[in-house]
Amino acid sequence: MENFTFDVATDIRFGKDRLSELPAVLDTFGKRVLLVYGGGSIKRNGLYDAIIALLKANDNEIYELNGVEPNPRVETVAKGAALCQEHEIEVILAVGGGSVIDCSKVIAGAAISQEDPWKMVLKRRYDGPALPLVTVLTLAATGSEMNRGAVISNLETKQKLGIHGENFLPKVSFLDPTNTFTVNQYQTAAGSADILSHLFEIYFNKTQGTDVQDGVAEGLMKAVIKNLPIALETPNDYDARANLMWASTLALNGLVGKGRSGAWSCHPMEHELSAFYDITHGIGLAILTPRWMEHVLNEQTVGKFARFAKEVWGIDEAVPELAARMAIQKTYDFFKACGIPMTLPEVGINDDRDFAEMASQAVAHSTIATDAFVPLQADDVVAIYQASLTETNFL
Ligand code: NZQ
Ligand code: ZN
């Protein structure tokens, strides 16, 4: 295990009926609030009205940025930063999924630094000050509610890039599982695929001696695999939604990721799919993951895959390669059974015309070629995209 600092001081308010705490939380930062939200789900499910009523009763000055897109655009960040400057906003309240929270993080930085948001994102790190951010999470997926990352898209340049901000960490996050009851089956499954992918990216790693992190990761994977089908079947099942929500937060707040180094694999490849075709992040990950697993299965990695087979999928098979292949097949079959389209043509990517360019961007925008679990060159990435064009059998 490597040295690390684990410092994620987000105050988590987990559970139902806690929104009445919101005004007091906001008052610790100021009265002038920028409310940031997406395309309208919070208006349809009543959350918007509940928040507005609370803030009005608390004499908050409320300004709004609505319409944050899934795969949030840099132009929306710029709009939000301008609103903050114009109205001297004191605290940002992000109500939504990862896209709304990510967009709010970069707004929080750009509002103070007055930098051009895309120039900020291109630097991939922002160490300057940021406005305080409070979140009300409505979708279990990214972990953005308790981490310092944000991912912003520029459709004009076909780029989708992550940025890490020292001061992007939300101050307080409200995690009420009932706020996810209205998430439809597609987004519920996509969100859980994202949670699983974060865990896979961290778990399949070269650093040795991380039994604590690996054991926690396996437990979180099993919790998602158990609870996702329940949430799909019964969207209002509180405990299923609660377990998915808490798993999303713990998968990417450093609990399992700290103590090891290395680069992620599927995320850089998926970000290119989203940048070129604007697809749903979790769906792209689900499609790529089993193909990537098969591509990197070799003599050095088979041991970890055999452990994954036994601990996560309960596969009792003595031959490691067979156990590994069975686990990859189980992963594929699980996503498919949860209603996820498991080939690229099903999400509108019908041919390989952009694969070479996407692969070279995936390599250029990350250290996948040197630091991944198994380093991947552009050719490897193209092969994984190619394998994702058709149905696959891994046994
Ligand atoms: O926009 P609205 O109308 O709110 O609808 C959203 C959106 O259409 C809907 N939704 C959210 N909560 C809902 C709901 N619908 C009904 N009821 C609710 N309670 O779901 C759709 C998707 O929302 P989005 O926020 O885009 O999803 P997600 O949370 O999966 O976020 C995806 C974004 O996060 C980035 C992704 O790349 C992508 O841009 N990521 C951020 C990370 C981070 N900050 O750490 C890490 C991740 O790996 C990821 O890259
Ligand atoms: Zn992700």
XYZ file of N, CA, C and O in Angstrom, residues 244-335:
368
model
N -27.767 1.804 -3.049
C -27.140 2.291 -4.289
C -26.563 3.690 -4.071
O -25.456 4.006 -4.528
N -27.293 4.512 -3.345
C -26.835 5.889 -3.139
C -25.548 5.940 -2.317
O -24.582 6.628 -2.674
N -25.525 5.189 -1.248
C -24.335 5.222 -0.385
C -23.151 4.538 -1.080
O -22.000 4.965 -0.948
N -23.450 3.508 -1.887
C -22.377 2.861 -2.658
C -21.769 3.849 -3.655
O -20.552 3.884 -3.857
N -22.618 4.669 -4.267
C -22.091 5.623 -5.258
C -21.116 6.577 -4.592
O -20.059 6.890 -5.136
N -21.466 7.007 -3.393
C -20.609 7.973 -2.690
C -19.291 7.314 -2.262
O -18.206 7.874 -2.478
N -19.391 6.131 -1.667
C -18.187 5.489 -1.129
C -17.265 4.942 -2.222
O -16.064 4.780 -2.010
N -17.827 4.661 -3.395
C -16.992 4.101 -4.466
C -15.966 5.108 -4.963
O -14.907 4.732 -5.463
N -16.282 6.408 -4.819
C -15.370 7.384 -5.430
C -15.064 8.570 -4.517
O -14.851 9.679 -4.969
N -15.016 8.307 -3.219
C -14.622 9.399 -2.315
C -13.224 9.174 -1.754
O -12.801 9.867 -0.838
N -12.512 8.189 -2.297
C -11.148 7.929 -1.844
C -11.042 6.725 -0.924
O -9.961 6.176 -0.734
N -12.176 6.286 -0.379
C -12.143 5.159 0.562
C -11.465 3.930 -0.054
O -10.647 3.278 0.590
N -11.808 3.611 -1.290
C -11.188 2.444 -1.923
C -10.045 2.837 -2.865
O -9.211 2.012 -3.201
N -10.008 4.091 -3.258
C -9.008 4.503 -4.256
C -7.678 4.926 -3.674
O -6.645 4.862 -4.353
N -7.685 5.351 -2.407
C -6.436 5.828 -1.826
C -5.499 4.659 -1.532
O -5.949 3.542 -1.293
N -4.202 4.935 -1.536
C -3.220 3.897 -1.214
C -2.726 3.148 -2.426
O -1.971 2.187 -2.318
N -3.190 3.558 -3.590
C -2.682 2.951 -4.812
C -2.581 4.008 -5.912
O -3.237 5.026 -5.862
N -1.745 3.694 -6.884
C -1.601 4.644 -7.985
C -2.001 3.939 -9.281
O -2.471 2.812 -9.261
N -1.781 4.613 -10.391
C -2.146 3.993 -11.670
C -3.266 4.758 -12.329
O -3.911 5.599 -11.709
N -3.470 4.440 -13.604
C -4.492 5.155 -14.368
C -5.704 4.268 -14.601
O -5.593 3.047 -14.637
N -6.868 4.903 -14.772
C -8.081 4.181 -15.123
C -8.055 3.818 -16.611
O -7.326 4.436 -17.391
N -8.885 2.842 -16.976
C -8.878 2.355 -18.361
C -10.170 2.662 -19.113
O -10.157 3.269 -20.175
N -11.303 2.214 -18.561
C -12.563 2.366 -19.317
C -13.035 3.813 -19.363
O -13.652 4.232 -20.353
N -12.766 4.587 -18.305
C -13.241 5.967 -18.306
C -12.645 6.816 -19.436
O -13.395 7.496 -20.144
N -11.330 6.791 -19.628
C -10.800 7.571 -20.761
C -11.374 7.107 -22.103
O -11.645 7.926 -22.987
N -11.599 5.802 -22.241
C -12.175 5.308 -23.509
C -13.627 5.752 -23.636
O -14.084 6.124 -24.712
N -14.359 5.725 -22.524
C -15.778 6.121 -22.570
C -15.926 7.614 -22.799
O -16.842 8.062 -23.514
N -15.066 8.411 -22.197
C -15.211 9.862 -22.370
C -15.149 10.248 -23.848
O -15.796 11.199 -24.280
N -14.416 9.474 -24.636
C -14.384 9.766 -26.086
C -15.706 9.380 -26.754
O -16.174 10.087 -27.638
N -16.308 8.272 -26.306
C -17.628 7.909 -26.863
C -18.632 9.023 -26.585
O -19.408 9.422 -27.455
N -18.598 9.547 -25.347
C -19.533 10.626 -24.994
C -19.183 11.913 -25.733
O -20.075 12.667 -26.134
N -17.888 12.187 -25.884
C -17.481 13.433 -26.549
C -17.895 13.424 -28.020
O -18.330 14.429 -28.560
N -17.778 12.263 -28.663
C -18.108 12.187 -30.099
C -19.594 11.943 -30.344
O -20.149 12.408 -31.325
N -20.233 11.168 -29.459
C -21.622 10.754 -29.732
C -22.612 11.154 -28.639
O -23.781 10.790 -28.728
N -22.146 11.850 -27.594
C -23.025 12.349 -26.525
C -23.896 11.235 -25.926
O -25.096 11.415 -25.730
N -23.288 10.082 -25.656
C -24.069 8.972 -25.072
C -24.024 9.054 -23.543
O -23.237 9.807 -22.968
N -24.867 8.275 -22.886
C -24.907 8.257 -21.417
C -23.654 7.562 -20.879
O -23.359 6.422 -21.251
N -22.978 8.272 -19.956
C -21.692 7.799 -19.423
C -21.728 6.336 -18.940
O -20.912 5.511 -19.351
N -22.685 6.008 -18.087
C -22.733 4.668 -17.496
C -23.006 3.578 -18.523
O -22.533 2.439 -18.385
N -23.765 3.929 -19.553
C -24.064 2.944 -20.599
C -22.781 2.651 -21.399
O -22.443 1.484 -21.667
N -22.071 3.693 -21.751
C -20.803 3.501 -22.473
C -19.838 2.633 -21.668
O -19.183 1.729 -22.207
N -19.796 2.867 -20.363
C -18.898 2.078 -19.513
C -19.311 0.609 -19.487
O -18.465 -0.291 -19.560
N -20.626 0.373 -19.367
C -21.101 -1.020 -19.308
C -20.738 -1.759 -20.591
O -20.342 -2.929 -20.561
N -20.852 -1.070 -21.724
C -20.535 -1.718 -23.001
C -19.036 -2.036 -23.081
O -18.634 -3.138 -23.473
N -18.213 -1.086 -22.692
C -16.757 -1.280 -22.846
C -16.179 -2.272 -21.832
O -15.234 -3.014 -22.146
N -16.734 -2.269 -20.621
C -16.071 -2.993 -19.521
C -15.768 -4.469 -19.796
O -14.603 -4.890 -19.651
N -16.748 -5.295 -20.204
C -16.402 -6.708 -20.404
C -15.382 -6.907 -21.530
O -14.515 -7.782 -21.433
N -15.478 -6.077 -22.578
C -14.499 -6.192 -23.683
C -13.109 -5.810 -23.198
O -12.112 -6.412 -23.585
N -13.042 -4.761 -22.359
C -11.742 -4.367 -21.793
C -11.197 -5.489 -20.888
O -10.018 -5.840 -20.974
N -12.078 -6.067 -20.072
C -11.627 -7.138 -19.172
C -11.006 -8.280 -19.982
O -9.940 -8.795 -19.657
N -11.708 -8.659 -21.046
C -11.178 -9.764 -21.854
C -9.845 -9.378 -22.501
O -8.905 -10.164 -22.552
N -9.751 -8.135 -22.956
C -8.542 -7.671 -23.635
C -7.330 -7.692 -22.705
O -6.210 -7.938 -23.145
N -7.540 -7.413 -21.424
C -6.391 -7.325 -20.502
C -6.187 -8.606 -19.699
O -5.297 -8.662 -18.843
N -6.985 -9.615 -19.968
C -6.809 -10.889 -19.260
C -5.559 -11.580 -19.789
O -5.455 -11.885 -20.980
N -4.579 -11.781 -18.917
C -3.337 -12.453 -19.330
C -2.724 -13.154 -18.110
O -3.320 -13.158 -17.026
N -1.552 -13.710 -18.287
C -0.932 -14.472 -17.190
C -0.733 -13.641 -15.932
O -0.832 -14.146 -14.817
N -0.398 -12.348 -16.124
C -0.157 -11.486 -14.958
C -1.460 -11.079 -14.261
O -1.486 -10.873 -13.057
N -2.527 -10.946 -15.024
C -3.755 -10.396 -14.429
C -4.764 -11.470 -14.018
O -5.720 -11.174 -13.312
N -4.521 -12.705 -14.454
C -5.559 -13.729 -14.252
C -5.864 -13.967 -12.776
O -7.006 -14.264 -12.402
N -4.857 -13.800 -11.923
C -5.059 -14.030 -10.491
C -6.098 -13.081 -9.915
O -6.986 -13.489 -9.154
N -6.006 -11.803 -10.299
C -6.959 -10.818 -9.765
C -8.367 -11.095 -10.304
O -9.361 -10.984 -9.573
N -8.429 -11.497 -11.577
C -9.753 -11.811 -12.139
C -10.353 -13.054 -11.463
O -11.569 -13.129 -11.267
N -9.494 -14.024 -11.113
C -10.012 -15.228 -10.440
C -10.539 -14.868 -9.049
O -11.570 -15.378 -8.605
N -9.839 -13.936 -8.373
C -10.321 -13.470 -7.064
C -11.679 -12.759 -7.227
O -12.609 -12.974 -6.441
N -11.763 -11.920 -8.244
C -13.017 -11.199 -8.554
C -14.152 -12.212 -8.780
O -15.268 -12.061 -8.263
N -13.827 -13.287 -9.525
C -14.831 -14.318 -9.813
C -15.350 -14.944 -8.520
O -16.564 -15.082 -8.314
N -14.423 -15.269 -7.641
C -14.812 -15.971 -6.411
C -15.522 -15.036 -5.431
O -16.593 -15.350 -4.928
N -14.903 -13.884 -5.176
C -15.411 -13.006 -4.113
C -16.663 -12.227 -4.520
O -17.511 -11.956 -3.690
N -16.735 -11.825 -5.787
C -17.862 -10.978 -6.182
C -18.998 -11.795 -6.784
O -20.166 -11.584 -6.475
N -18.644 -12.761 -7.636
C -19.694 -13.508 -8.335
C -19.947 -14.892 -7.725
O -20.803 -15.635 -8.205
N -19.147 -15.274 -6.703
C -19.352 -16.572 -6.053
C -19.068 -17.742 -6.966
O -19.674 -18.814 -6.834
N -18.153 -17.564 -7.926
C -17.840 -18.631 -8.886
C -16.844 -19.606 -8.264
O -15.767 -19.213 -7.816
N -17.228 -20.865 -8.238
C -16.384 -21.894 -7.641
C -15.745 -22.682 -8.783
O -16.302 -23.679 -9.244
N -14.617 -22.214 -9.266
C -13.953 -22.850 -10.422
C -12.448 -22.810 -10.162
O -11.889 -21.735 -9.944
N -11.812 -23.984 -10.201
C -10.404 -24.065 -9.820
C -9.447 -23.556 -10.900
O -8.343 -23.106 -10.602
N -9.851 -23.623 -12.171
C -8.945 -23.188 -13.238
C -9.067 -21.664 -13.367
O -10.132 -21.150 -13.736
N -7.983 -20.924 -13.039
C -8.117 -19.463 -12.957
C -8.624 -18.821 -14.241
O -9.501 -17.953 -14.194
N -8.121 -19.250 -15.400
C -8.568 -18.552 -16.614
C -10.058 -18.775 -16.877
O -10.772 -17.856 -17.288
N -10.498 -19.993 -16.590
C -11.919 -20.272 -16.797
C -12.766 -19.454 -15.817
O -13.795 -18.866 -16.185
N -12.294 -19.403 -14.557
C -13.021 -18.598 -13.550
C -13.096 -17.146 -14.012
O -14.154 -16.508 -13.924
N -11.977 -16.632 -14.528
C -11.934 -15.234 -14.985
C -12.938 -15.020 -16.109
O -13.714 -14.056 -16.105
N -12.952 -15.913 -17.074
C -13.870 -15.763 -18.221
C -15.334 -15.851 -17.782
O -16.197 -15.142 -18.287
N -15.582 -16.756 -16.825
C -16.953 -16.868 -16.314
C -17.376 -15.555 -15.636
O -18.521 -15.115 -15.761
N -16.427 -14.919 -14.922
C -16.755 -13.655 -14.235
C -17.021 -12.543 -15.245
O -17.921 -11.714 -15.051
N -16.251 -12.534 -16.327
C -16.466 -11.505 -17.362
C -17.838 -11.713 -18.010
O -18.601 -10.769 -18.218
N -18.152 -12.986 -18.275
C -19.470 -13.288 -18.862
C -20.594 -12.866 -17.914
O -21.599 -12.289 -18.333
N -20.398 -13.143 -16.606
C -21.422 -12.772 -15.605
C -21.617 -11.265 -15.588
O -22.753 -10.771 -15.457
N -20.524 -10.518 -15.698
C -20.599 -9.055 -15.676
C -21.425 -8.582 -16.874
O -22.325 -7.743 -16.742
N -21.115 -9.145 -18.043
C -21.845 -8.804 -19.274
C -23.325 -9.151 -19.135
O -24.203 -8.334 -19.413
N -23.579 -10.382 -18.675
C -24.969 -10.844 -18.569
C -25.755 -10.013 -17.556
O -26.945 -9.748 -17.738
N -25.084 -9.595 -16.474
C -25.765 -8.784 -15.448
C -26.213 -7.455 -16.050
O -27.374 -7.053 -15.901
N -25.302 -6.788 -16.734
C -25.674 -5.496 -17.340
C -26.852 -5.685 -18.313
O -27.792 -4.915 -18.337
